[in-house]
Amino acid sequence: MFRNTLSKTAAAAAVLTAAAVVAATPGIASAVSAPLSCARIAAHFDLARHQTPENVALAPDGSAYVTFAAARQVARITPGGSTRVLATLPAPADGGIHTPVLGFALTTGIVRAHDGTLYFLYATGTDDLTGLWRLRPGDTPQRIAALPAAGLPNGLALDPRTRTLYVTDSVLGTVTSVPTTGGAPRTWSAAPELASSGFLGANGLKIRNGALWVTNLDRGTVLRIPVRRDGRAGPVQTRATGLAGIDDFAFTGHGDQILAALNGPGEVALVQPDGTHSVVLTAADGLQNPTSIALRGDTAYVLSAGYVTAKDPNLLLAHLHGGRTV
């Protein structure tokens, strides 16, 4: 069953662009570049057990909480590199074959609140399971908001000040908001810049300095959407282009500079505030279709799912010179 799931994912990812896959071939790749150094694989995951990491949230002790997309799981990766599964989400009655675009049920975005509560997304193509879920320490997972079964909830961000969660939908091309207490979601933005061009649109999501930052995988863009005083979305600003296969990202702590995971090409790019970018990690460093990035202090955590390469999903750690403190 996993091979079928992986083949569907790989086929879908190939739609991104043939050039993106070619860019990951040997001879084109380059090794770790400044401001990153000392790249190493800290944990390997089991492809036979569907352990394809999709998103990550960090804890103060250095633990990484990840969603294993194809396994429908949430897991904790210890600072020593061991993996403990915290929850496995119930499988949809139809096996997930009606999940839009991908055809299999998957856990996606994840964030961690200060009290240790985890919020994460689950896409199944069914009304009873698709939505925003919560996992409190020592508890069992609970769905706190239903999201459209016709969509693919993907990126997740938490604004602790307003106790609001924001969700990107890669199929519907929207950003919705949900209170941390749960309830009915509200469409926050359906700007055309969020729409897909055939595969997946709005994807990664972060909150920074009064704005939501969103990536669009199909269009290879980084978008900034200001949050107005009344909480509504302001006009979309395109801050970077030409980032084929961009998935998740993280701010480095140097203004609006970001590290971005380029899934199809198998690279991590350093994107400057003016929109220019350079490649700082490649397949030569161990990347296998990177999906997500997080930073803690001077350490960058990069998760690879192996969706297209079909080998060695892993967690890569690299030193970030002048990194921020989390």
Short mmCIF file of C-alpha atoms in Angstrom, two decimals:
data_model
loop_
_atom_site.label_atom_id
_atom_site.label_comp_id
_atom_site.label_asym_id
_atom_site.label_seq_id
_atom_site.Cartn_x
_atom_site.Cartn_y
_atom_site.Cartn_z
CA MET A 1 0.00 0.00 0.00
CA PHE A 2 2.85 2.35 0.78
CA ARG A 3 4.39 1.92 -2.65
CA ASN A 4 1.06 2.87 -4.19
CA THR A 5 0.83 5.90 -1.92
CA LEU A 6 4.39 6.93 -2.67
CA SER A 7 3.94 6.50 -6.39
CA LYS A 8 0.87 8.76 -6.32
CA THR A 9 2.79 11.37 -4.39
CA ALA A 10 5.79 11.14 -6.65
CA ALA A 11 3.66 11.40 -9.76
CA ALA A 12 1.90 14.44 -8.38
CA ALA A 13 5.16 16.08 -7.34
CA ALA A 14 6.57 15.54 -10.81
CA VAL A 15 3.87 17.84 -12.12
CA LEU A 16 5.63 20.73 -10.35
CA THR A 17 8.14 21.06 -13.16
CA ALA A 18 10.52 18.75 -14.99
CA ALA A 19 13.26 21.28 -14.46
CA ALA A 20 12.88 21.02 -10.71
CA VAL A 21 13.64 17.32 -10.75
CA VAL A 22 16.53 17.79 -13.15
CA ALA A 23 17.97 20.40 -10.80
CA ALA A 24 18.44 17.71 -8.16
CA THR A 25 20.54 15.43 -10.34
CA PRO A 26 24.20 14.70 -9.51
CA GLY A 27 26.66 17.14 -11.02
CA ILE A 28 24.33 20.11 -10.62
CA ALA A 29 24.09 19.90 -6.83
CA SER A 30 26.48 21.79 -4.57
CA ALA A 31 27.44 21.23 -0.93
CA VAL A 32 26.46 23.27 2.11
CA SER A 33 27.10 27.00 1.71
CA ALA A 34 27.24 30.03 4.00
CA PRO A 35 25.57 31.04 6.22
CA LEU A 36 25.04 27.31 6.91
CA SER A 37 27.80 24.88 7.81
CA CYS A 38 28.40 21.53 9.50
CA ALA A 39 25.41 19.84 7.90
CA ARG A 40 24.73 16.34 9.22
CA ILE A 41 21.90 13.82 9.24
CA ALA A 42 20.66 13.56 12.84
CA ALA A 43 17.88 11.02 12.29
CA HIS A 44 16.77 8.60 9.59
CA PHE A 45 13.12 7.58 9.25
CA ASP A 46 11.59 4.32 8.09
CA LEU A 47 10.05 4.54 4.64
CA ALA A 48 8.51 1.08 5.03
CA ARG A 49 6.53 2.45 8.00
CA HIS A 50 5.37 5.46 5.95
CA GLN A 51 7.51 7.87 7.98
CA THR A 52 7.54 10.77 5.54
CA PRO A 53 8.01 13.97 7.61
CA GLU A 54 5.86 16.81 6.34
CA ASN A 55 6.10 19.56 8.94
CA VAL A 56 7.92 20.36 12.18
CA ALA A 57 7.50 22.36 15.40
CA LEU A 58 10.31 22.74 17.93
CA ALA A 59 10.25 22.60 21.72
CA PRO A 60 12.61 24.51 24.06
CA ASP A 61 14.47 21.30 24.95
CA GLY A 62 15.48 20.73 21.33
CA SER A 63 12.83 18.11 20.60
CA ALA A 64 11.20 18.23 17.18
CA TYR A 65 7.51 17.43 16.82
CA VAL A 66 6.79 16.22 13.30
CA THR A 67 3.89 15.02 11.22
CA PHE A 68 4.55 11.81 9.31
CA ALA A 69 2.27 12.50 6.37
CA ALA A 70 1.71 9.07 4.84
CA ALA A 71 1.58 7.33 8.24
CA ARG A 72 -1.11 9.78 9.51
CA GLN A 73 1.01 10.30 12.62
CA VAL A 74 2.40 12.90 14.98
CA ALA A 75 5.78 12.02 16.49
CA ARG A 76 8.47 13.45 18.76
CA ILE A 77 12.11 13.33 17.71
CA THR A 78 14.36 13.63 20.76
CA PRO A 79 17.57 15.68 20.77
CA GLY A 80 19.36 12.33 20.60
CA GLY A 81 17.57 11.37 17.39
CA SER A 82 15.12 8.73 18.64
CA THR A 83 11.53 8.72 17.41
CA ARG A 84 8.41 8.27 19.52
CA VAL A 85 4.98 8.21 17.87
CA LEU A 86 2.52 10.27 19.93
CA ALA A 87 -0.65 9.69 17.90
CA THR A 88 -1.93 7.91 14.82
CA LEU A 89 -5.01 9.48 13.27
CA PRO A 90 -7.97 7.27 12.34
CA ALA A 91 -8.00 6.16 8.72
CA PRO A 92 -10.93 7.32 6.61
CA ALA A 93 -13.43 4.65 5.65
CA ASP A 94 -12.48 4.93 1.97
CA GLY A 95 -8.77 4.70 2.71
CA GLY A 96 -8.21 8.33 1.73
CA ILE A 97 -8.48 7.81 -2.02
CA HIS A 98 -10.66 10.90 -2.32
CA THR A 99 -8.12 13.23 -0.72
CA PRO A 100 -7.81 16.00 -3.33
CA VAL A 101 -4.82 15.87 -5.69
CA LEU A 102 -2.80 13.34 -3.68
CA GLY A 103 -5.25 10.46 -3.21
CA PHE A 104 -4.14 9.43 0.29
CA ALA A 105 -4.88 10.70 3.81
CA LEU A 106 -2.08 12.73 5.35
CA THR A 107 -1.13 14.78 8.37
CA THR A 108 0.38 18.13 7.38
CA GLY A 109 1.07 21.39 9.28
CA ILE A 110 1.93 21.40 12.99
CA VAL A 111 2.56 24.07 15.64
CA ARG A 112 3.31 23.91 19.36
CA ALA A 113 1.82 26.26 21.95
CA HIS A 114 3.82 27.39 25.00
CA ASP A 115 1.96 24.94 27.24
CA GLY A 116 3.03 22.01 25.06
CA THR A 117 -0.28 21.63 23.23
CA LEU A 118 0.16 20.53 19.63
CA TYR A 119 -2.15 21.69 16.86
CA PHE A 120 -1.97 19.96 13.50
CA LEU A 121 -3.84 19.41 10.26
CA TYR A 122 -5.30 16.27 8.74
CA ALA A 123 -6.50 15.95 5.14
CA THR A 124 -8.58 12.91 4.16
CA GLY A 125 -11.09 13.98 1.53
CA THR A 126 -13.89 13.13 3.99
CA ASP A 127 -16.12 15.42 6.05
CA ASP A 128 -15.73 13.47 9.28
CA LEU A 129 -11.94 13.72 9.61
CA THR A 130 -10.53 16.58 7.54
CA GLY A 131 -9.68 19.49 9.79
CA LEU A 132 -7.68 21.07 12.57
CA TRP A 133 -6.74 18.74 15.41
CA ARG A 134 -5.36 19.28 18.92
CA LEU A 135 -3.16 17.05 21.07
CA ARG A 136 -2.59 18.08 24.68
CA PRO A 137 0.31 16.48 26.62
CA GLY A 138 -0.70 13.01 27.79
CA ASP A 139 -4.07 13.21 26.03
CA THR A 140 -5.56 11.78 22.83
CA PRO A 141 -5.98 13.77 19.60
CA GLN A 142 -9.25 15.64 19.09
CA ARG A 143 -10.59 17.45 16.05
CA ILE A 144 -11.49 21.00 17.07
CA ALA A 145 -12.49 22.42 13.69
CA ALA A 146 -13.81 20.82 10.53
CA LEU A 147 -12.24 22.01 7.28
CA PRO A 148 -13.55 21.47 3.72
CA ALA A 149 -13.11 17.89 2.53
CA ALA A 150 -12.71 19.27 -0.99
CA GLY A 151 -9.55 21.08 0.09
CA LEU A 152 -6.07 20.18 1.29
CA PRO A 153 -5.20 21.97 4.56
CA ASN A 154 -1.44 22.26 4.58
CA GLY A 155 0.38 25.11 6.36
CA LEU A 156 -0.38 26.10 9.95
CA ALA A 157 0.65 29.10 12.06
CA LEU A 158 -0.29 30.21 15.57
CA ASP A 159 -0.68 33.80 16.75
CA PRO A 160 -0.45 33.43 20.54
CA ARG A 161 -1.35 37.10 21.07
CA THR A 162 -4.82 36.71 19.55
CA ARG A 163 -5.04 32.95 20.18
CA THR A 164 -5.74 32.42 16.50
CA LEU A 165 -4.60 29.63 14.21
CA TYR A 166 -4.19 30.28 10.49
CA VAL A 167 -4.42 27.52 7.87
CA THR A 168 -3.41 27.48 4.21
CA ASP A 169 -5.37 25.31 1.81
CA SER A 170 -3.23 24.24 -1.14
CA VAL A 171 -6.17 23.15 -3.30
CA LEU A 172 -8.72 25.86 -2.50
CA GLY A 173 -6.08 28.61 -2.50
CA THR A 174 -7.15 30.17 0.79
CA VAL A 175 -6.00 31.14 4.24
CA THR A 176 -8.57 30.50 6.98
CA SER A 177 -8.54 31.42 10.66
CA VAL A 178 -9.72 29.37 13.64
CA PRO A 179 -9.63 30.25 17.36
CA THR A 180 -7.41 27.99 19.47
CA THR A 181 -10.58 26.94 21.26
CA GLY A 182 -11.87 25.53 17.97
CA GLY A 183 -15.10 26.15 16.12
CA ALA A 184 -16.10 27.22 12.65
CA PRO A 185 -13.25 28.38 10.40
CA ARG A 186 -13.41 31.79 8.72
CA THR A 187 -11.95 32.55 5.31
CA TRP A 188 -9.29 35.15 5.99
CA SER A 189 -7.94 35.52 2.45
CA ALA A 190 -8.81 34.06 -0.93
CA ALA A 191 -6.47 36.31 -2.91
CA PRO A 192 -5.67 35.06 -6.42
CA GLU A 193 -1.98 34.93 -5.55
CA LEU A 194 -2.77 31.98 -3.25
CA ALA A 195 -4.30 29.83 -6.02
CA SER A 196 -2.59 26.83 -7.58
CA SER A 197 -1.76 26.61 -11.26
CA GLY A 198 -2.54 22.90 -11.53
CA PHE A 199 -1.05 21.11 -8.52
CA LEU A 200 -0.73 22.86 -5.11
CA GLY A 201 -0.90 26.57 -4.33
CA ALA A 202 -0.73 28.21 -0.87
CA ASN A 203 1.58 26.09 1.24
CA GLY A 204 4.03 27.20 3.95
CA LEU A 205 2.83 29.77 6.49
CA LYS A 206 4.47 31.96 9.14
CA ILE A 207 3.48 35.02 11.17
CA ARG A 208 5.97 37.88 11.44
CA ASN A 209 5.69 41.54 12.45
CA GLY A 210 1.99 42.00 11.85
CA ALA A 211 1.75 39.98 8.66
CA LEU A 212 1.19 36.46 7.40
CA TRP A 213 3.86 35.13 5.06
CA VAL A 214 2.75 32.40 2.65
CA THR A 215 4.52 30.36 -0.01
CA ASN A 216 2.87 29.23 -3.24
CA LEU A 217 4.40 25.94 -4.38
CA ASP A 218 3.10 26.02 -7.96
CA ARG A 219 4.07 29.63 -8.58
CA GLY A 220 7.39 29.53 -6.71
CA THR A 221 6.57 32.66 -4.75
CA VAL A 222 6.83 34.09 -1.24
CA LEU A 223 3.90 36.31 -0.31
CA ARG A 224 3.39 38.79 2.54
CA ILE A 225 -0.17 39.61 3.63
CA PRO A 226 -0.48 42.37 6.25
CA VAL A 227 -2.94 41.91 9.10
CA ARG A 228 -5.00 45.08 9.40
CA ARG A 229 -5.96 46.57 12.74
CA ASP A 230 -9.40 44.99 12.51
CA GLY A 231 -7.80 41.58 11.87
CA ARG A 232 -8.70 41.43 8.17
CA ALA A 233 -6.22 40.66 5.41
CA GLY A 234 -4.49 43.52 3.66
CA PRO A 235 -3.27 43.57 0.04
CA VAL A 236 -0.91 40.76 -0.98
CA GLN A 237 2.72 41.67 -1.57
CA THR A 238 4.93 39.32 -3.62
CA ARG A 239 8.31 39.30 -1.91
CA ALA A 240 10.17 36.62 -3.91
CA THR A 241 9.73 34.67 -7.15
CA GLY A 242 11.55 31.92 -9.04
CA LEU A 243 11.59 29.43 -6.15
CA ALA A 244 10.42 26.29 -7.95
CA GLY A 245 8.78 23.76 -5.63
CA ILE A 246 8.91 25.98 -2.52
CA ASP A 247 7.32 24.33 0.50
CA ASP A 248 7.91 25.41 4.10
CA PHE A 249 10.30 28.13 5.30
CA ALA A 250 11.73 29.84 8.38
CA PHE A 251 13.01 33.32 9.17
CA THR A 252 16.72 33.41 10.04
CA GLY A 253 16.41 36.35 12.44
CA HIS A 254 18.09 38.77 10.03
CA GLY A 255 15.21 41.00 8.98
CA ASP A 256 13.02 39.31 6.41
CA GLN A 257 15.72 36.86 5.30
CA ILE A 258 14.41 33.28 5.12
CA LEU A 259 15.53 29.71 4.56
CA ALA A 260 13.17 27.92 2.19
CA ALA A 261 12.72 24.22 1.46
CA LEU A 262 12.51 23.56 -2.29
CA ASN A 263 10.81 20.19 -2.41
CA GLY A 264 11.10 19.18 -6.06
CA PRO A 265 14.70 20.32 -6.65
CA GLY A 266 15.83 18.85 -3.32
CA GLU A 267 17.41 22.07 -2.11
CA VAL A 268 17.30 24.69 0.62
CA ALA A 269 17.54 28.29 -0.53
CA LEU A 270 18.55 31.43 1.35
CA VAL A 271 16.11 34.14 0.28
CA GLN A 272 17.16 37.73 0.89
CA PRO A 273 14.75 40.55 1.77
CA ASP A 274 15.07 41.90 -1.78
CA GLY A 275 13.84 38.55 -3.18
CA THR A 276 17.15 37.27 -4.52
CA HIS A 277 18.17 33.80 -3.45
CA SER A 278 21.04 31.34 -3.40
CA VAL A 279 21.15 27.60 -2.78
CA VAL A 280 22.75 26.67 0.56
CA LEU A 281 21.91 22.94 0.90
CA THR A 282 21.45 20.26 -1.75
CA ALA A 283 21.09 16.53 -2.23
CA ALA A 284 24.86 16.34 -1.72
CA ASP A 285 24.20 17.18 1.93
CA GLY A 286 21.56 14.45 2.28
CA LEU A 287 18.36 16.25 1.30
CA GLN A 288 15.62 14.01 -0.07
CA ASN A 289 12.76 16.32 -1.13
CA PRO A 290 12.89 18.70 1.86
CA THR A 291 9.46 19.66 3.17
CA SER A 292 9.98 21.83 6.25
CA ILE A 293 12.46 23.99 8.13
CA ALA A 294 12.66 25.31 11.69
CA LEU A 295 15.31 27.23 13.59
CA ARG A 296 16.34 27.10 17.23
CA GLY A 297 19.25 29.31 18.22
CA ASP A 298 22.01 28.71 15.70
CA THR A 299 20.67 25.33 14.54
CA ALA A 300 18.58 24.77 11.44
CA TYR A 301 16.34 21.70 11.38
CA VAL A 302 15.50 20.48 7.86
CA LEU A 303 13.07 17.59 7.30
CA SER A 304 13.12 15.54 4.10
CA ALA A 305 10.27 13.22 3.09
CA GLY A 306 11.72 11.41 0.06
CA TYR A 307 8.46 11.80 -1.84
CA VAL A 308 10.13 11.66 -5.26
CA THR A 309 13.51 10.11 -4.47
CA ALA A 310 11.77 7.29 -2.55
CA LYS A 311 14.72 6.87 -0.19
CA ASP A 312 16.04 7.98 3.19
CA PRO A 313 13.53 10.41 4.70
CA ASN A 314 15.55 12.20 7.36
CA LEU A 315 16.22 15.08 9.72
CA LEU A 316 19.24 17.20 8.82
CA LEU A 317 20.83 19.65 11.24
CA ALA A 318 23.08 22.51 10.15
CA HIS A 319 24.81 25.35 11.95
CA LEU A 320 23.47 28.81 11.08
CA HIS A 321 26.07 31.53 11.55
CA GLY A 322 24.54 34.44 13.43
CA GLY A 323 21.38 32.43 14.08
CA ARG A 324 18.52 33.73 16.12
CA THR A 325 17.47 32.65 19.60
CA VAL A 326 14.10 30.90 19.98
#
